[in-house]
């Protein structure tokens, strides 16, 4: 399988929220992931239009190189222009039938999302600043706007159809090369407070509140994710229809889904807007209803469900999820015994996805170097002196190094080699009974920089760090397949001395 970040829809126009975990909608897809050249209508373009699309592609590549980061705001307008050219070409009758069927199945939700997208182009992204008559999708003025901008609304509906068909094509390709699960996508815990969902369903969200997490050792000031929570009473009134639609969409034509902060189905840390994260409180959801819906939709889709159950968790929750057939998440650095020692492999959970690190931690090479501690100190989010935190991190790593050597997965002579230690950490995963194992792409290429630093917004380029190798050289997807370290890690994860040559190359 391959686990990907959430594909959720962001803003329709720049500037775009960089975090895939702060979307405008969790039901729809961000069309920035569309490959224009793979849209069948691209083949029907004339020579001039094709030349324009290729020129836009080159400009987008140049903008990314110039920015030095993943610059969605520079790339998206160019890709949007290319997609408009393809959309204007029309489609053949068979494709039109399929598109019309998609629109019927998606119903009012798709139409409202497309209208919201068109409205943001005219009135800006903050729907609370729009004219009052446009602030609710049921108003006559919104209906009139949709009719007056029918072509633009159709364009945004078409983008969703194309995005969904490309996800489906990727899952088909995964099956054809023998992947038993295929694509496992990700479901974020919430949405942007000024996104499409809060405009389409304002009564379902709690006003004046955001979701976050209480203080812990990794985020000592707590976290405020700036996402409005769903109101449990309103969800019950609506028979959980918004939740069911979201889960069903997340599971469409993929092999599984990872549920970010699945503990949120049980309780969420609500923080008053303007307050500090440590001033919040827990609010409970009807977990029987929500987990039941999740399990039912997973059964219908025959999909793997992995719940990210890290952090502060009531003891009975993990057992409950396991009984319902939902896997948990185990991250090596968090797995400890009664005295804080590294947890022996035999005591790890069986029904979980086990990994060395996660997207909220630095890659293994950065972690081993203590980069995460220094970064948090630079950002001012440590509550203890830097020297004390570095010493604690060194003790933790020394314990794990001793464990790896004692268990025979790391040669004593190589304990000072970070790459060998990283490979040994993954080799340790194979000794656990965990049903699903995960190796991060950042570890596979030797990246040291964190992709996301919790507790920050613009202080660190979250979700904008371009992939690089251990020497800091940027890597493309093609580079990954040609590099040596990914082959070595793949061999470790497959329990082989050397990764065999793929029959697909």
Short mmCIF file of N, CA and C in Angstrom, two decimals, residues 61-223:
data_model
loop_
_atom_site.label_atom_id
_atom_site.label_comp_id
_atom_site.label_asym_id
_atom_site.label_seq_id
_atom_site.Cartn_x
_atom_site.Cartn_y
_atom_site.Cartn_z
N UNK A 61 6.84 24.90 -13.18
CA UNK A 61 8.09 24.28 -12.71
C UNK A 61 9.11 25.35 -12.33
N UNK A 62 9.21 26.37 -13.15
CA UNK A 62 10.17 27.44 -12.88
C UNK A 62 9.80 28.19 -11.60
N UNK A 63 8.50 28.40 -11.37
CA UNK A 63 8.05 29.09 -10.16
C UNK A 63 8.40 28.29 -8.92
N UNK A 64 8.25 26.96 -9.00
CA UNK A 64 8.60 26.12 -7.87
C UNK A 64 10.07 26.15 -7.55
N UNK A 65 10.91 26.13 -8.58
CA UNK A 65 12.36 26.18 -8.37
C UNK A 65 12.77 27.53 -7.77
N UNK A 66 12.18 28.60 -8.29
CA UNK A 66 12.53 29.93 -7.80
C UNK A 66 12.15 30.12 -6.34
N UNK A 67 10.99 29.59 -5.95
CA UNK A 67 10.50 29.80 -4.58
C UNK A 67 11.35 29.07 -3.55
N UNK A 68 11.89 27.91 -3.93
CA UNK A 68 12.68 27.13 -2.98
C UNK A 68 11.86 26.33 -2.00
N UNK A 69 10.53 26.49 -2.06
CA UNK A 69 9.61 25.72 -1.23
C UNK A 69 8.49 25.20 -2.12
N UNK A 70 7.61 24.41 -1.55
CA UNK A 70 6.42 23.98 -2.28
C UNK A 70 5.47 25.17 -2.32
N UNK A 71 5.45 25.87 -3.43
CA UNK A 71 4.73 27.14 -3.54
C UNK A 71 3.42 26.93 -4.29
N UNK A 72 2.39 26.53 -3.56
CA UNK A 72 1.08 26.29 -4.19
C UNK A 72 0.49 27.57 -4.77
N UNK A 73 0.74 28.69 -4.11
CA UNK A 73 0.16 29.95 -4.57
C UNK A 73 0.70 30.37 -5.93
N UNK A 74 1.94 29.99 -6.24
CA UNK A 74 2.51 30.32 -7.54
C UNK A 74 2.09 29.31 -8.60
N UNK A 75 1.95 28.06 -8.22
CA UNK A 75 1.68 27.00 -9.18
C UNK A 75 0.20 26.88 -9.52
N UNK A 76 -0.68 27.03 -8.53
CA UNK A 76 -2.10 26.76 -8.75
C UNK A 76 -2.74 27.65 -9.82
N UNK A 77 -2.50 28.97 -9.83
CA UNK A 77 -3.12 29.77 -10.90
C UNK A 77 -2.73 29.31 -12.31
N UNK A 78 -1.49 28.83 -12.45
CA UNK A 78 -1.02 28.36 -13.76
C UNK A 78 -1.69 27.04 -14.13
N UNK A 79 -1.79 26.16 -13.16
CA UNK A 79 -2.47 24.88 -13.45
C UNK A 79 -3.95 25.12 -13.70
N UNK A 80 -4.55 26.05 -12.96
CA UNK A 80 -5.97 26.37 -13.16
C UNK A 80 -6.20 26.88 -14.58
N UNK A 81 -5.29 27.69 -15.08
CA UNK A 81 -5.42 28.20 -16.45
C UNK A 81 -5.34 27.06 -17.46
N UNK A 82 -4.45 26.09 -17.21
CA UNK A 82 -4.34 24.94 -18.10
C UNK A 82 -5.61 24.10 -18.07
N UNK A 83 -6.17 23.92 -16.91
CA UNK A 83 -7.39 23.13 -16.78
C UNK A 83 -8.58 23.82 -17.44
N UNK A 84 -8.59 25.14 -17.41
CA UNK A 84 -9.68 25.87 -18.09
C UNK A 84 -9.61 25.64 -19.60
N UNK A 85 -8.41 25.60 -20.15
CA UNK A 85 -8.25 25.32 -21.58
C UNK A 85 -8.79 23.94 -21.93
N UNK A 86 -8.52 22.97 -21.07
CA UNK A 86 -8.97 21.59 -21.33
C UNK A 86 -10.48 21.49 -21.17
N UNK A 87 -11.02 22.15 -20.15
CA UNK A 87 -12.46 22.13 -19.92
C UNK A 87 -13.21 22.76 -21.09
N UNK A 88 -12.66 23.81 -21.65
CA UNK A 88 -13.32 24.52 -22.75
C UNK A 88 -13.39 23.67 -24.02
N UNK A 89 -12.57 22.64 -24.10
CA UNK A 89 -12.56 21.78 -25.30
C UNK A 89 -13.79 20.90 -25.40
N UNK A 90 -14.56 20.79 -24.30
CA UNK A 90 -15.75 19.93 -24.32
C UNK A 90 -15.36 18.48 -24.16
N UNK A 91 -16.35 17.59 -24.28
CA UNK A 91 -16.08 16.17 -24.11
C UNK A 91 -16.95 15.34 -25.03
N UNK A 92 -16.52 14.12 -25.26
CA UNK A 92 -17.27 13.21 -26.12
C UNK A 92 -18.53 12.73 -25.41
N UNK A 93 -19.51 12.22 -26.16
CA UNK A 93 -20.79 11.82 -25.56
C UNK A 93 -20.65 10.83 -24.40
N UNK A 94 -19.78 9.82 -24.56
CA UNK A 94 -19.64 8.82 -23.48
C UNK A 94 -19.11 9.46 -22.21
N UNK A 95 -18.16 10.36 -22.36
CA UNK A 95 -17.62 11.06 -21.20
C UNK A 95 -18.67 11.98 -20.59
N UNK A 96 -19.47 12.62 -21.43
CA UNK A 96 -20.54 13.49 -20.93
C UNK A 96 -21.53 12.69 -20.10
N UNK A 97 -21.87 11.48 -20.54
CA UNK A 97 -22.80 10.63 -19.79
C UNK A 97 -22.22 10.32 -18.41
N UNK A 98 -20.92 9.96 -18.37
CA UNK A 98 -20.28 9.65 -17.10
C UNK A 98 -20.23 10.87 -16.18
N UNK A 99 -19.94 12.03 -16.76
CA UNK A 99 -19.88 13.26 -15.97
C UNK A 99 -21.25 13.61 -15.41
N UNK A 100 -22.28 13.53 -16.23
CA UNK A 100 -23.63 13.83 -15.77
C UNK A 100 -24.08 12.86 -14.67
N UNK A 101 -23.67 11.61 -14.78
CA UNK A 101 -24.00 10.63 -13.74
C UNK A 101 -23.32 11.00 -12.43
N UNK A 102 -22.06 11.42 -12.51
CA UNK A 102 -21.32 11.86 -11.32
C UNK A 102 -22.04 13.03 -10.66
N UNK A 103 -22.49 14.00 -11.44
CA UNK A 103 -23.18 15.16 -10.88
C UNK A 103 -24.49 14.75 -10.19
N UNK A 104 -25.22 13.81 -10.79
CA UNK A 104 -26.47 13.35 -10.17
C UNK A 104 -26.20 12.66 -8.85
N UNK A 105 -25.19 11.81 -8.83
CA UNK A 105 -24.88 11.07 -7.60
C UNK A 105 -24.42 11.98 -6.47
N UNK A 106 -23.65 13.01 -6.81
CA UNK A 106 -23.13 13.92 -5.79
C UNK A 106 -24.17 14.94 -5.34
N UNK A 107 -25.13 15.23 -6.20
CA UNK A 107 -26.29 16.04 -5.81
C UNK A 107 -25.97 17.45 -5.39
N UNK A 108 -26.77 17.94 -4.42
CA UNK A 108 -26.69 19.34 -3.99
C UNK A 108 -25.35 19.67 -3.36
N UNK A 109 -24.73 18.69 -2.71
CA UNK A 109 -23.44 18.96 -2.07
C UNK A 109 -22.39 19.42 -3.07
N UNK A 110 -22.29 18.71 -4.20
CA UNK A 110 -21.33 19.10 -5.23
C UNK A 110 -21.66 20.46 -5.80
N UNK A 111 -22.94 20.69 -6.08
CA UNK A 111 -23.34 21.98 -6.66
C UNK A 111 -23.02 23.13 -5.71
N UNK A 112 -23.33 22.96 -4.43
CA UNK A 112 -23.05 24.03 -3.46
C UNK A 112 -21.55 24.28 -3.33
N UNK A 113 -20.78 23.20 -3.37
CA UNK A 113 -19.32 23.38 -3.28
C UNK A 113 -18.80 24.15 -4.49
N UNK A 114 -19.33 23.85 -5.66
CA UNK A 114 -18.91 24.56 -6.87
C UNK A 114 -19.34 26.02 -6.84
N UNK A 115 -20.54 26.29 -6.33
CA UNK A 115 -21.01 27.67 -6.20
C UNK A 115 -20.12 28.43 -5.22
N UNK A 116 -19.80 27.79 -4.09
CA UNK A 116 -18.89 28.42 -3.12
C UNK A 116 -17.56 28.76 -3.79
N UNK A 117 -17.03 27.84 -4.59
CA UNK A 117 -15.76 28.08 -5.28
C UNK A 117 -15.86 29.30 -6.19
N UNK A 118 -16.95 29.38 -6.93
CA UNK A 118 -17.14 30.52 -7.83
C UNK A 118 -17.33 31.82 -7.04
N UNK A 119 -18.03 31.75 -5.93
CA UNK A 119 -18.23 32.94 -5.11
C UNK A 119 -16.91 33.47 -4.56
N UNK A 120 -16.01 32.59 -4.18
CA UNK A 120 -14.73 33.05 -3.63
C UNK A 120 -13.91 33.80 -4.67
N UNK A 121 -14.09 33.44 -5.93
CA UNK A 121 -13.39 34.16 -6.99
C UNK A 121 -13.85 35.62 -7.07
N UNK A 122 -15.12 35.85 -6.79
CA UNK A 122 -15.71 37.19 -6.93
C UNK A 122 -15.62 37.98 -5.64
N UNK A 123 -15.88 37.33 -4.51
CA UNK A 123 -16.04 38.05 -3.24
C UNK A 123 -14.95 37.77 -2.21
N UNK A 124 -13.98 36.93 -2.54
CA UNK A 124 -12.91 36.64 -1.60
C UNK A 124 -13.17 35.40 -0.78
N UNK A 125 -12.17 34.98 -0.03
CA UNK A 125 -12.23 33.69 0.67
C UNK A 125 -12.99 33.74 2.00
N UNK A 126 -13.09 34.89 2.61
CA UNK A 126 -13.76 34.99 3.91
C UNK A 126 -15.25 35.18 3.69
N UNK A 127 -16.02 34.08 3.72
CA UNK A 127 -17.44 34.21 3.39
C UNK A 127 -18.20 35.07 4.41
N UNK A 128 -17.66 35.21 5.60
CA UNK A 128 -18.31 36.07 6.59
C UNK A 128 -18.27 37.54 6.16
N UNK A 129 -17.37 37.90 5.22
CA UNK A 129 -17.29 39.27 4.72
C UNK A 129 -18.11 39.48 3.45
N UNK A 130 -18.75 38.44 2.95
CA UNK A 130 -19.57 38.58 1.75
C UNK A 130 -20.84 39.37 2.08
N UNK A 131 -21.53 39.86 1.06
CA UNK A 131 -22.85 40.44 1.32
C UNK A 131 -23.72 39.45 2.08
N UNK A 132 -24.48 39.93 3.00
CA UNK A 132 -25.24 39.06 3.91
C UNK A 132 -26.10 38.06 3.16
N UNK A 133 -26.69 38.47 2.04
CA UNK A 133 -27.59 37.57 1.31
C UNK A 133 -26.85 36.41 0.65
N UNK A 134 -25.50 36.47 0.59
CA UNK A 134 -24.72 35.39 -0.01
C UNK A 134 -24.08 34.48 1.04
N UNK A 135 -24.36 34.72 2.30
CA UNK A 135 -23.69 33.99 3.36
C UNK A 135 -24.38 32.67 3.71
N UNK A 136 -25.42 32.30 2.98
CA UNK A 136 -26.05 30.99 3.19
C UNK A 136 -26.46 30.43 1.83
N UNK A 137 -26.17 29.15 1.57
CA UNK A 137 -26.39 28.58 0.24
C UNK A 137 -27.85 28.48 -0.16
N UNK A 138 -28.77 28.57 0.79
CA UNK A 138 -30.19 28.42 0.48
C UNK A 138 -30.86 29.71 0.04
N UNK A 139 -30.12 30.83 0.01
CA UNK A 139 -30.76 32.11 -0.30
C UNK A 139 -31.07 32.22 -1.80
N UNK A 140 -32.12 32.97 -2.16
CA UNK A 140 -32.42 33.20 -3.59
C UNK A 140 -31.26 33.88 -4.31
N UNK A 141 -30.53 34.73 -3.61
CA UNK A 141 -29.42 35.44 -4.24
C UNK A 141 -28.29 34.49 -4.64
N UNK A 142 -28.05 33.47 -3.81
CA UNK A 142 -27.04 32.47 -4.15
C UNK A 142 -27.49 31.65 -5.35
N UNK A 143 -28.77 31.29 -5.38
CA UNK A 143 -29.30 30.55 -6.52
C UNK A 143 -29.16 31.38 -7.81
N UNK A 144 -29.44 32.67 -7.71
CA UNK A 144 -29.30 33.55 -8.88
C UNK A 144 -27.84 33.64 -9.32
N UNK A 145 -26.94 33.73 -8.35
CA UNK A 145 -25.50 33.78 -8.68
C UNK A 145 -25.09 32.51 -9.42
N UNK A 146 -25.59 31.35 -8.96
CA UNK A 146 -25.26 30.09 -9.62
C UNK A 146 -25.72 30.06 -11.07
N UNK A 147 -26.90 30.59 -11.31
CA UNK A 147 -27.41 30.62 -12.69
C UNK A 147 -26.60 31.58 -13.56
N UNK A 148 -26.27 32.74 -13.00
CA UNK A 148 -25.52 33.74 -13.76
C UNK A 148 -24.08 33.28 -14.05
N UNK A 149 -23.55 32.41 -13.21
CA UNK A 149 -22.17 31.93 -13.38
C UNK A 149 -22.18 30.42 -13.63
N UNK A 150 -23.15 29.97 -14.43
CA UNK A 150 -23.34 28.53 -14.66
C UNK A 150 -22.10 27.88 -15.25
N UNK A 151 -21.42 28.55 -16.15
CA UNK A 151 -20.24 27.94 -16.79
C UNK A 151 -19.11 27.76 -15.78
N UNK A 152 -18.93 28.75 -14.90
CA UNK A 152 -17.89 28.65 -13.89
C UNK A 152 -18.24 27.57 -12.87
N UNK A 153 -19.50 27.48 -12.48
CA UNK A 153 -19.94 26.43 -11.56
C UNK A 153 -19.71 25.06 -12.20
N UNK A 154 -20.02 24.93 -13.48
CA UNK A 154 -19.79 23.67 -14.18
C UNK A 154 -18.30 23.32 -14.19
N UNK A 155 -17.45 24.32 -14.36
CA UNK A 155 -16.01 24.08 -14.36
C UNK A 155 -15.55 23.48 -13.04
N UNK A 156 -16.02 24.02 -11.93
CA UNK A 156 -15.60 23.51 -10.63
C UNK A 156 -16.20 22.12 -10.35
N UNK A 157 -17.38 21.85 -10.85
CA UNK A 157 -17.93 20.49 -10.75
C UNK A 157 -17.10 19.53 -11.58
N UNK A 158 -16.71 19.95 -12.76
CA UNK A 158 -15.89 19.13 -13.66
C UNK A 158 -14.55 18.81 -13.02
N UNK A 159 -13.95 19.78 -12.34
CA UNK A 159 -12.68 19.54 -11.65
C UNK A 159 -12.81 18.41 -10.64
N UNK A 160 -13.92 18.38 -9.89
CA UNK A 160 -14.12 17.31 -8.92
C UNK A 160 -14.26 15.95 -9.60
N UNK A 161 -14.95 15.91 -10.71
CA UNK A 161 -15.11 14.66 -11.46
C UNK A 161 -13.75 14.17 -11.98
N UNK A 162 -12.98 15.07 -12.56
CA UNK A 162 -11.66 14.69 -13.08
C UNK A 162 -10.75 14.21 -11.96
N UNK A 163 -10.75 14.93 -10.84
CA UNK A 163 -9.92 14.54 -9.71
C UNK A 163 -10.30 13.15 -9.21
N UNK A 164 -11.60 12.89 -9.10
CA UNK A 164 -12.04 11.58 -8.62
C UNK A 164 -11.67 10.47 -9.60
N UNK A 165 -11.80 10.72 -10.91
CA UNK A 165 -11.43 9.68 -11.87
C UNK A 165 -9.93 9.40 -11.85
N UNK A 166 -9.11 10.41 -11.55
CA UNK A 166 -7.67 10.16 -11.47
C UNK A 166 -7.29 9.41 -10.21
N UNK A 167 -7.99 9.66 -9.11
CA UNK A 167 -7.79 8.83 -7.91
C UNK A 167 -8.15 7.38 -8.21
N UNK A 168 -9.28 7.20 -8.88
CA UNK A 168 -9.72 5.85 -9.24
C UNK A 168 -8.71 5.15 -10.14
N UNK A 169 -8.14 5.90 -11.09
CA UNK A 169 -7.15 5.33 -11.99
C UNK A 169 -5.89 4.91 -11.23
N UNK A 170 -5.51 5.70 -10.22
CA UNK A 170 -4.35 5.35 -9.42
C UNK A 170 -4.59 4.07 -8.62
N UNK A 171 -5.79 3.92 -8.07
CA UNK A 171 -6.11 2.71 -7.34
C UNK A 171 -6.12 1.50 -8.27
N UNK A 172 -6.62 1.67 -9.48
CA UNK A 172 -6.60 0.59 -10.46
C UNK A 172 -5.17 0.19 -10.80
N UNK A 173 -4.30 1.18 -10.98
CA UNK A 173 -2.89 0.89 -11.27
C UNK A 173 -2.24 0.13 -10.11
N UNK A 174 -2.58 0.52 -8.88
CA UNK A 174 -2.04 -0.18 -7.71
C UNK A 174 -2.44 -1.65 -7.72
N UNK A 175 -3.70 -1.92 -8.05
CA UNK A 175 -4.17 -3.31 -8.11
C UNK A 175 -3.46 -4.08 -9.22
N UNK A 176 -3.21 -3.42 -10.34
CA UNK A 176 -2.60 -4.10 -11.48
C UNK A 176 -1.15 -4.51 -11.21
N UNK A 177 -0.46 -3.80 -10.32
CA UNK A 177 0.91 -4.17 -10.00
C UNK A 177 0.99 -5.05 -8.75
N UNK A 178 -0.17 -5.51 -8.27
CA UNK A 178 -0.18 -6.50 -7.21
C UNK A 178 -0.22 -5.97 -5.79
N UNK A 179 -0.58 -4.71 -5.61
CA UNK A 179 -0.69 -4.18 -4.25
C UNK A 179 -2.02 -4.64 -3.65
N UNK A 180 -2.02 -5.39 -2.56
CA UNK A 180 -3.27 -5.94 -2.02
C UNK A 180 -4.21 -4.88 -1.44
N UNK A 181 -3.68 -3.76 -0.99
CA UNK A 181 -4.52 -2.69 -0.44
C UNK A 181 -4.57 -1.50 -1.40
N UNK A 182 -3.43 -1.07 -1.90
CA UNK A 182 -3.39 0.06 -2.82
C UNK A 182 -3.23 1.37 -2.09
N UNK A 183 -4.03 2.35 -2.44
CA UNK A 183 -3.90 3.69 -1.86
C UNK A 183 -4.65 3.76 -0.54
N UNK A 184 -3.96 4.24 0.48
CA UNK A 184 -4.60 4.56 1.76
C UNK A 184 -4.53 6.08 1.90
N UNK A 185 -5.68 6.70 1.87
CA UNK A 185 -5.71 8.17 1.97
C UNK A 185 -5.87 8.57 3.43
N UNK A 186 -6.00 9.85 3.67
CA UNK A 186 -5.99 10.38 5.03
C UNK A 186 -7.20 11.27 5.23
N UNK A 187 -7.81 11.20 6.40
CA UNK A 187 -8.98 12.00 6.72
C UNK A 187 -8.63 12.96 7.85
N UNK A 188 -8.66 14.25 7.56
CA UNK A 188 -8.30 15.26 8.55
C UNK A 188 -9.34 15.34 9.66
N UNK A 189 -8.94 15.93 10.79
CA UNK A 189 -9.83 15.99 11.94
C UNK A 189 -10.85 17.11 11.83
N UNK A 190 -10.58 18.11 10.98
CA UNK A 190 -11.51 19.24 10.90
C UNK A 190 -11.31 20.03 9.62
N UNK A 191 -11.94 21.21 9.57
CA UNK A 191 -11.92 22.05 8.38
C UNK A 191 -11.58 23.49 8.73
N UNK A 192 -11.27 24.25 7.70
CA UNK A 192 -11.01 25.69 7.84
C UNK A 192 -12.29 26.40 8.29
N UNK A 193 -12.15 27.34 9.20
CA UNK A 193 -13.33 28.01 9.76
C UNK A 193 -14.05 28.85 8.71
N UNK A 194 -13.38 29.24 7.63
CA UNK A 194 -14.00 30.02 6.57
C UNK A 194 -14.04 29.23 5.26
N UNK A 195 -14.11 27.92 5.37
CA UNK A 195 -14.11 27.08 4.19
C UNK A 195 -15.50 26.78 3.67
N UNK A 196 -15.55 25.88 2.71
CA UNK A 196 -16.81 25.54 2.06
C UNK A 196 -17.80 24.89 3.02
N UNK A 197 -17.30 24.01 3.89
CA UNK A 197 -18.22 23.27 4.75
C UNK A 197 -18.90 24.18 5.77
N UNK A 198 -18.16 25.14 6.32
CA UNK A 198 -18.79 26.04 7.29
C UNK A 198 -19.78 26.97 6.62
N UNK A 199 -19.59 27.24 5.33
CA UNK A 199 -20.57 28.03 4.58
C UNK A 199 -21.80 27.19 4.24
N UNK A 200 -21.58 25.93 3.85
CA UNK A 200 -22.69 25.08 3.45
C UNK A 200 -23.50 24.60 4.65
N UNK A 201 -22.85 24.41 5.81
CA UNK A 201 -23.52 23.84 6.99
C UNK A 201 -23.15 24.62 8.25
N UNK A 202 -23.38 25.92 8.31
CA UNK A 202 -22.91 26.70 9.46
C UNK A 202 -23.51 26.24 10.78
N UNK A 203 -24.74 25.74 10.75
CA UNK A 203 -25.41 25.36 12.00
C UNK A 203 -24.80 24.10 12.62
N UNK A 204 -24.04 23.35 11.85
CA UNK A 204 -23.47 22.10 12.36
C UNK A 204 -22.18 22.36 13.14
N UNK A 205 -21.59 23.53 12.97
CA UNK A 205 -20.31 23.84 13.61
C UNK A 205 -20.52 24.75 14.82
N UNK A 206 -19.73 24.52 15.86
CA UNK A 206 -19.82 25.31 17.09
C UNK A 206 -19.17 26.67 16.86
N UNK A 207 -19.92 27.73 17.07
CA UNK A 207 -19.42 29.08 16.88
C UNK A 207 -18.57 29.49 18.08
N UNK A 208 -17.49 30.21 17.79
CA UNK A 208 -16.65 30.72 18.87
C UNK A 208 -15.74 29.71 19.51
N UNK A 209 -15.61 28.52 18.89
CA UNK A 209 -14.76 27.47 19.45
C UNK A 209 -13.85 26.92 18.35
N UNK A 210 -12.67 26.44 18.76
CA UNK A 210 -11.78 25.74 17.85
C UNK A 210 -11.32 24.45 18.51
N UNK A 211 -10.77 23.58 17.70
CA UNK A 211 -10.29 22.28 18.17
C UNK A 211 -8.78 22.33 18.35
N UNK A 212 -8.28 21.60 19.34
CA UNK A 212 -6.84 21.53 19.57
C UNK A 212 -6.47 20.34 20.40
N UNK A 213 -5.40 20.47 21.15
CA UNK A 213 -4.92 19.38 22.01
C UNK A 213 -4.34 19.99 23.28
N UNK A 214 -4.50 19.30 24.40
CA UNK A 214 -3.93 19.81 25.65
C UNK A 214 -2.41 19.71 25.63
N UNK A 215 -1.73 20.38 26.55
CA UNK A 215 -0.26 20.31 26.59
C UNK A 215 0.23 18.88 26.79
N UNK A 216 1.34 18.55 26.13
CA UNK A 216 2.02 17.27 26.37
C UNK A 216 3.51 17.50 26.23
N UNK A 217 4.32 16.44 26.34
CA UNK A 217 5.77 16.62 26.36
C UNK A 217 6.32 17.11 25.02
N UNK A 218 5.59 16.87 23.93
CA UNK A 218 6.07 17.29 22.63
C UNK A 218 5.54 18.67 22.24
N UNK A 219 4.44 19.09 22.83
CA UNK A 219 3.87 20.41 22.59
C UNK A 219 3.46 20.97 23.95
N UNK A 220 4.44 21.56 24.61
CA UNK A 220 4.28 21.86 26.03
C UNK A 220 3.35 23.04 26.30
N UNK A 221 2.95 23.76 25.25
CA UNK A 221 1.99 24.83 25.42
C UNK A 221 0.60 24.43 24.95
N UNK A 222 0.47 23.17 24.49
CA UNK A 222 -0.79 22.74 23.91
C UNK A 222 -0.88 23.17 22.46
N UNK A 223 -1.97 22.79 21.80
CA UNK A 223 -2.14 23.10 20.38
C UNK A 223 -3.54 23.67 20.13
#
